C-alpha positions as CSV (number, residue, x, y, z in Angstrom):
1,M,118.9,85.8,11.9
2,V,118.8,83.2,14.8
3,W,120.7,84.4,18.0
4,G,119.5,81.5,20.4
5,Q,116.6,80.8,22.8
6,S,115.9,80.0,26.5
7,S,117.8,76.4,27.1
8,S,120.6,74.7,25.6
9,T,118.2,71.6,24.5
10,S,115.4,74.1,23.1
11,R,117.9,76.5,21.7
12,L,119.6,73.5,19.5
13,Q,116.3,71.9,18.5
14,G,115.1,75.4,17.3
15,I,118.1,75.8,15.2
16,L,117.5,72.5,13.6
17,D,113.9,73.1,13.2
18,K,114.6,76.2,11.1
19,L,117.2,74.7,9.0
20,R,115.0,71.9,8.0
21,N,112.1,74.5,7.4
22,V,109.9,72.6,10.2
23,G,107.4,75.0,12.0
24,P,105.8,78.3,11.5
25,V,109.3,80.3,11.4
26,P,111.0,80.0,8.1
27,C,114.6,79.3,7.9
28,P,116.8,82.5,8.0
29,T,119.2,83.4,5.3
30,S,121.9,84.3,8.0
31,L,122.6,81.8,10.9
32,F,124.7,83.3,13.9
33,L,125.7,80.7,16.4
34,L,127.3,82.7,19.1
35,P,129.2,80.8,21.7
36,S,127.6,83.1,24.4
37,Y,124.2,81.7,23.5
38,V,124.7,78.2,22.3
39,T,127.5,76.0,23.0
40,L,128.0,73.2,20.5
41,S,129.5,69.9,21.0
42,S,131.0,67.9,17.9
43,K,127.8,65.7,18.1
44,D,125.5,69.0,17.9
45,C,127.7,69.9,14.8
46,I,126.9,66.7,13.2
47,S,123.2,67.3,13.9
48,I,123.5,70.6,12.4
49,A,125.3,69.3,9.4
50,S,122.5,66.8,8.7
51,A,119.9,69.8,8.9
52,L,121.9,71.5,6.3
53,E,122.4,68.9,3.7
54,N,119.2,69.9,2.1
55,N,119.1,73.4,3.0
56,T,118.8,76.0,0.2
57,Q,118.0,79.2,2.0
58,L,121.1,80.0,4.2
59,T,123.7,82.3,2.7
60,E,125.6,83.2,5.8
61,L,126.8,81.1,8.6
62,Y,128.7,82.0,11.6
63,M,129.9,79.2,13.8
64,S,133.2,80.6,15.1
65,G,134.1,80.0,18.8
66,H,133.0,76.5,18.5
67,N,135.3,73.2,18.9
68,L,133.6,71.1,16.1
69,G,135.8,68.2,16.7
70,V,137.2,66.0,13.7
71,D,133.8,64.3,13.5
72,G,131.7,67.4,13.6
73,A,134.0,69.1,11.0
74,S,134.0,66.2,8.6
75,A,130.3,66.1,8.8
76,L,129.9,69.8,8.1
77,A,132.3,69.7,5.3
78,R,130.5,66.7,3.6
79,A,127.2,68.5,4.1
80,L,128.3,72.0,2.7
81,S,130.9,71.0,-0.1
82,H,127.9,70.8,-2.4
83,N,125.8,73.2,-0.9
84,H,124.8,76.1,-3.7
85,T,123.4,78.9,-1.5
86,L,126.1,79.6,1.2
87,R,128.2,82.5,0.4
88,T,129.8,83.6,3.7
89,L,131.4,81.3,6.5
90,A,133.2,81.8,9.8
91,I,133.9,78.6,11.4
92,G,136.2,76.9,14.1
93,H,137.5,77.9,17.7
94,A,140.4,79.8,18.9
95,Q,142.6,77.1,18.7
96,L,141.6,75.6,15.3
97,G,145.0,76.1,13.6
98,E,146.8,74.1,16.2
99,D,144.5,70.9,15.4
100,I,145.8,69.7,12.1
101,P,143.3,66.8,11.9
102,Q,140.3,69.2,12.2
103,M,141.8,71.6,9.6
104,E,142.2,68.8,7.1
105,A,138.7,67.7,7.8
106,L,137.7,71.1,6.6
107,A,139.8,71.5,3.8
108,P,137.1,69.7,1.4
109,L,134.6,72.3,2.3
110,F,137.0,75.1,1.3
111,A,138.0,73.3,-1.8
112,Q,134.6,72.3,-3.3
113,N,131.7,74.5,-2.2
114,A,130.6,76.1,-5.1
115,S,129.0,78.9,-3.8
116,L,131.0,80.0,-1.2
117,T,132.8,83.5,-1.6
118,S,133.9,84.7,1.8
119,I,135.8,82.9,4.5
120,D,136.3,84.3,8.1
121,L,139.4,82.5,9.8
122,Q,140.4,85.6,12.1
123,N,141.6,84.4,15.7
124,K,142.1,80.9,14.9
125,S,145.7,80.3,16.3
126,L,146.6,79.7,12.4
127,S,150.3,78.9,11.9
128,N,152.5,78.0,8.9
129,N,151.4,74.5,8.9
130,S,147.6,75.0,9.0
131,V,147.6,77.7,6.6
132,E,149.4,75.5,4.0
133,I,146.4,73.5,4.0
134,I,144.0,76.5,3.8
135,A,146.1,77.6,0.8
136,H,146.1,74.7,-1.2
137,A,142.3,74.1,-0.6
138,I,141.4,77.7,-1.4
139,Q,143.8,77.8,-4.4
140,R,141.3,75.1,-5.9
141,N,138.0,77.0,-5.5
142,T,137.9,79.7,-7.8
143,N,134.5,81.3,-6.3
144,I,136.3,82.3,-3.0
145,Q,137.0,86.2,-3.4
146,Y,137.3,87.4,0.4
147,L,139.4,85.7,3.1
148,D,140.1,87.0,6.5
149,L,143.4,85.9,8.1
150,S,143.9,88.3,10.7
151,R,144.6,88.0,14.3
152,N,146.6,84.8,14.0
153,K,150.1,83.4,14.4
154,L,151.3,83.6,11.0
155,D,155.1,84.8,10.4
156,D,157.6,85.5,7.6
157,R,157.9,81.6,7.1
158,S,154.4,81.5,5.6
159,V,155.4,83.8,2.3
160,P,155.0,80.7,-0.1
161,H,151.2,80.1,1.5
162,M,150.6,83.7,1.3
163,A,151.8,84.2,-2.3
164,T,149.8,81.2,-3.3
165,L,146.7,82.9,-2.0
166,I,147.4,86.6,-3.2
167,S,148.3,85.1,-6.8
168,S,145.1,83.0,-7.2
169,T,143.4,85.3,-9.4
170,H,139.9,84.9,-7.6
171,I,141.1,86.4,-4.4
172,I,140.3,90.0,-4.4
173,N,140.1,90.8,-0.9
174,I,142.4,89.5,1.9
175,D,143.1,90.9,5.6
176,L,146.5,89.8,7.2
177,S,146.4,92.4,9.8
178,N,147.5,91.4,13.6
179,N,149.8,88.6,12.7
180,T,153.6,88.9,13.0
181,F,155.0,89.8,9.9
182,T,157.9,91.5,9.4
183,H,160.0,93.2,6.6
184,P,161.4,90.1,5.3
185,F,157.9,88.8,4.2
186,I,156.9,91.9,2.5
187,I,160.5,91.8,0.4
188,D,160.1,88.1,-0.2
189,M,156.5,88.1,-1.3
190,A,157.0,91.1,-3.6
191,S,159.9,89.1,-5.3
192,M,157.7,86.1,-5.8
193,L,154.6,88.0,-6.9
194,R,156.1,89.8,-10.0
195,P,154.7,89.6,-13.4
196,P,154.9,87.8,-15.7
197,T,155.1,84.8,-13.3
198,S,152.0,86.0,-11.3
199,Q,148.9,87.7,-12.5
200,I,147.1,89.3,-9.6
201,H,143.8,90.5,-9.4
202,L,143.7,91.7,-5.7
203,Q,141.8,94.8,-4.9
204,R,141.9,95.3,-1.0
205,L,145.2,94.2,1.2
206,I,145.1,95.0,4.9
207,L,148.4,94.4,6.6
208,S,147.7,96.6,9.8
209,H,149.5,95.8,12.9
210,N,152.3,93.9,11.3
211,S,155.8,95.3,12.2
212,I,157.1,95.7,8.5
213,G,158.9,99.1,9.1
214,D,160.4,101.2,6.5
215,D,162.3,98.2,4.6
216,G,159.0,96.7,4.3
217,A,157.2,99.6,3.1
218,V,159.9,100.4,0.2
219,A,159.4,96.6,-0.9
220,L,155.8,97.0,-0.8
221,A,155.8,100.4,-2.8
222,S,158.1,98.7,-5.5
223,W,155.8,95.7,-5.9
224,L,152.4,97.8,-6.0
225,P,152.5,98.9,-9.8
226,S,152.6,94.8,-10.5
227,C,149.2,94.9,-8.8
228,P,147.3,97.5,-10.7
229,S,143.8,96.1,-9.6
230,L,144.7,97.0,-6.1
231,R,142.2,99.7,-5.0
232,E,142.4,99.7,-1.0
233,L,145.7,99.5,1.2
234,V,145.7,99.7,5.0
235,L,149.1,99.8,6.9
236,D,147.8,101.2,10.2
237,Q,150.5,100.7,13.1
238,C,153.2,98.9,10.7
239,N,156.0,100.8,12.3
240,I,156.7,102.8,9.3
241,G,159.1,105.8,9.1
242,P,160.0,108.6,6.8
243,A,161.8,106.5,4.3
244,G,158.7,104.2,3.8
245,A,156.3,106.9,3.7
246,R,158.1,108.8,0.9
247,A,158.2,105.3,-1.0
248,L,154.6,104.9,-0.6
249,A,153.6,108.4,-1.7
250,S,153.9,107.7,-5.6
251,P,152.3,104.5,-5.8
252,S,149.4,105.3,-3.4
253,T,148.3,108.0,-6.0
254,S,146.7,104.9,-8.1
255,L,144.8,103.6,-4.8
256,R,141.1,104.7,-3.8
257,H,141.6,104.2,-0.4
258,F,144.7,104.4,1.7
259,S,145.5,104.4,5.2
260,M,148.6,104.7,7.3
261,S,147.4,106.0,10.7
262,S,149.2,105.2,14.0
263,N,152.8,105.4,12.3
264,S,154.0,108.3,14.5
265,E,157.4,108.3,12.8
266,V,155.9,109.3,9.4
267,G,155.5,113.1,10.1
268,D,155.4,115.4,7.0
269,S,157.1,112.9,4.8
270,F,154.4,111.6,3.0
271,A,152.9,115.0,2.3
272,E,155.9,116.4,0.9
273,S,156.7,113.4,-1.3
274,L,153.0,113.5,-2.6
275,K,153.2,117.1,-3.3
276,G,156.4,116.5,-5.2
277,F,155.1,113.4,-7.2
278,L,151.9,115.3,-8.2
279,Q,153.9,118.1,-9.5
280,S,155.1,115.9,-12.5
281,N,152.3,113.3,-12.4
282,R,149.1,115.0,-11.6
283,S,146.7,111.8,-11.9
284,L,145.2,111.0,-8.2
285,S,142.8,108.3,-7.5
286,I,142.5,108.5,-3.6
287,K,139.1,109.2,-2.2
288,N,139.4,108.2,1.1
289,L,142.8,109.0,3.0
290,V,143.6,108.2,6.4
291,L,146.8,109.7,8.1
292,S,145.8,109.8,11.8
293,D,148.3,109.5,14.4
294,T,151.3,110.2,12.0
295,N,152.7,113.4,13.7
296,L,151.6,115.5,10.8
297,S,152.5,119.3,11.3
298,D,151.2,122.4,9.8
299,Q,153.8,122.2,7.2
300,G,152.7,118.8,6.2
301,A,148.9,119.9,6.4
302,V,149.6,122.8,3.9
303,E,151.8,120.4,1.5
304,L,148.9,117.8,1.6
305,A,146.3,120.4,0.8
306,E,148.4,121.8,-2.0
307,A,148.8,118.4,-3.3
308,M,145.4,117.9,-3.6
309,L,144.7,120.9,-5.0
310,S,147.1,120.6,-8.0
311,A,146.1,116.9,-8.7
312,D,144.0,115.8,-11.7
313,P,141.5,113.7,-9.9
314,Q,140.2,110.5,-11.3
315,G,136.5,110.3,-11.1
316,E,134.0,112.8,-9.8
317,D,133.5,111.3,-6.2
318,P,134.1,113.4,-3.3
319,I,137.1,112.9,-0.8
320,T,137.1,111.7,2.8
321,I,140.4,112.7,4.7
322,D,141.2,111.7,8.1
323,L,144.0,113.5,10.0
324,S,143.1,113.2,13.4
325,R,145.5,113.1,16.3
326,N,148.2,115.2,14.9
327,A,149.8,118.5,15.5
328,I,147.7,120.7,13.1
329,G,147.0,124.1,14.3
330,A,145.7,127.3,12.4
331,P,147.9,127.6,9.3
332,G,147.3,123.7,8.6
333,A,143.4,124.5,9.0
334,A,143.7,127.5,6.8
335,A,145.4,125.5,3.9
336,L,142.7,122.7,4.3
337,A,139.9,125.2,4.4
338,R,140.8,125.8,0.6
339,L,139.9,122.2,-0.1
340,L,136.4,122.8,1.4
341,R,135.6,125.5,-1.1
342,I,135.9,123.1,-4.1
343,S,132.6,122.7,-5.7
344,E,131.0,119.3,-5.8
345,G,131.2,117.0,-8.8
346,S,134.8,118.2,-9.2
347,G,136.5,114.9,-8.0
348,R,138.3,117.2,-5.4
349,A,135.3,118.2,-3.3
350,M,135.6,117.1,0.2
351,K,132.6,114.7,1.7
352,Q,134.3,114.3,5.5
353,L,137.3,115.9,7.3
354,N,138.5,114.5,10.7
355,L,140.7,117.1,12.5
356,A,139.9,115.6,16.0
357,G,142.8,115.6,18.5
358,N,144.9,118.2,17.1
359,V,145.7,121.7,18.3
360,L,143.4,123.9,16.5
361,T,142.6,127.0,18.4
362,S,139.5,129.5,17.7
363,A,141.4,131.0,14.6
364,G,141.5,127.5,12.9
365,V,137.9,126.7,13.5
366,L,136.8,130.1,12.0
367,E,138.8,129.5,8.9
368,L,137.0,126.3,8.5
369,A,133.6,127.8,9.2
370,D,134.3,130.6,6.8
371,A,134.9,127.9,4.0
372,L,131.9,126.0,5.1
373,G,129.6,128.9,4.5
374,Q,130.6,129.0,0.9
375,S,128.0,128.0,-1.5
376,S,130.5,125.7,-3.7
377,C,131.4,123.7,-0.2
378,A,130.2,120.2,-0.3
379,L,131.6,119.0,3.2
380,S,129.0,117.0,5.0
381,E,130.8,116.0,8.3
382,L,133.5,117.8,10.1
383,N,135.1,116.8,13.3
384,V,137.1,119.3,15.5
385,S,136.9,117.6,18.8
386,G,139.4,117.4,21.4
387,N,141.4,120.6,20.3
388,Q,142.2,123.9,21.9
389,V,139.2,125.9,20.8
390,G,138.2,127.0,23.9
391,E,134.3,127.9,25.0
392,E,134.7,131.5,23.3
393,G,135.9,129.6,20.2
394,V,133.2,127.1,20.1
395,R,130.7,130.0,20.4
396,A,132.4,132.1,17.7
397,M,132.2,129.1,15.4
398,F,128.6,128.8,16.0
399,E,127.8,132.4,15.2
400,R,129.9,132.4,12.3
401,L,128.0,129.4,10.6
402,T,124.7,131.1,11.8
403,Q,125.4,134.2,9.8
404,H,126.7,132.0,6.8
405,P,124.9,128.8,7.1
406,S,126.5,125.9,5.4
407,R,124.4,124.2,2.4
408,S,126.0,120.9,3.0
409,L,127.0,120.3,6.6
410,R,125.0,117.6,8.3
411,V,127.3,116.7,11.2
412,L,129.6,118.7,13.3
413,E,131.6,117.6,16.3
414,V,133.2,120.1,18.6
415,T,133.2,118.1,21.9
416,D,136.1,118.1,24.3
417,N,137.1,121.9,23.3
418,G,137.3,123.4,26.9
419,V,133.7,124.2,27.2
420,D,133.0,124.5,31.1
421,E,130.2,122.5,31.8
422,G,129.7,124.4,35.2
423,R,128.7,127.5,33.3
424,I,126.0,125.9,31.1
425,D,122.8,126.6,32.4
426,P,120.3,123.9,32.6
427,E,117.7,125.9,31.3
428,G,119.8,127.0,28.2
429,M,120.1,130.7,29.2
430,D,124.0,130.9,28.9
431,D,125.7,132.4,26.2
432,T,126.9,129.2,24.6
433,S,123.4,127.4,24.7
434,R,121.8,130.5,23.0
435,S,124.4,130.8,20.2
436,L,123.9,126.9,19.6
437,R,119.9,127.5,19.4
438,R,120.8,130.2,16.8
439,L,122.8,127.9,14.8
440,Q,119.9,125.1,15.0
441,D,117.4,127.8,13.9
442,A,119.6,128.6,10.9
443,M,120.7,125.0,10.2
444,P,117.9,122.8,11.4
445,S,119.0,119.6,9.6
446,L,122.7,120.0,11.3
447,D,123.4,117.1,13.9
448,I,125.7,119.0,16.7
449,K,127.7,117.3,19.0
450,W,129.3,119.9,21.3
451,R,129.2,118.5,25.1
């Protein structure tokens, strides 16, 4: 990996020498040309293109942040169009999408390189006009599988071009987060991408930080059965409320990863609907569920736990759940503790549980500690930081785990729970420090973060 050297001239020359395999240092497989270390002109890009023509070692090239110029872009496209080793490419400056001639110069690279599988075009000011160039080029290149179009200026008018990309059978992972899509985009795209006119092989879709709202979520939920290959769906901060969350509960059960964090109006609606759906259809594929900052209450946590307990899990992999920044207290913790008692290999065993930023008290964490002490518990990471446990509660949790050590727990986070730093003896002679040492003796492999 090349990060740059001391002066502008020597940096560029060192890069060129490595690409040409000149000198004692062999060519790296990854080349990161960060603007903070080296600033490339169009002429420099032409020199790099020349050095890349016969390169057979490079698999990853990062050139984001550089204005290639039309000549530099054309030279790189010619040099890399027939390269057979490059797999990952990040290219272009922050205003690339507004430079249509430069976009057109790069298009042959996207369309013709036979080894390229991943293209990163995040934060390039891509608009509907410039993304049309990308869509037409990438549609022709059946090797490209991963596409990052996040942090751009795409809006609802780009539906035809997004549909072109998503319906391309070779695209399996697309990131559309942090654009300006709203619910008409989802509605129109879902309408365009229904079988039998479209055969979609998409496995991962990220739409976070787009205000699709309930209408968009409902439309997305109706489309998901048309995409049986989808395994990961990320809808963080999408302005989704109860109606959208309820609609998504049913199709989410076929996903392995589902995230709907920072949708504060969701409340308990997703958990309620998930429980209801699983009463009649017990199949559940979810292995990673993220519902942080959704205003989930104790009742929602109870219903979520009951839903998970009643489900027929697909696969034996353990489950990770993030319920941080909600309103879960002792009743919710008691329900979730039942999940912790499930044995490994059952498909319902918990691997990680994040309850940071809730309203847990000492009663709640002791419920969890009791479950951790069960021989069947498979949890490896627990985070209860930022709750209302208090110093006595933290100490009580340490003592409970000392009495009944967990065989699986490796990371315990209990920071920001009211431990009075002024009362902690620098020599470790206070009650909490002594309690901590006893726990460390009982569980020497446990990493404890408590201050």
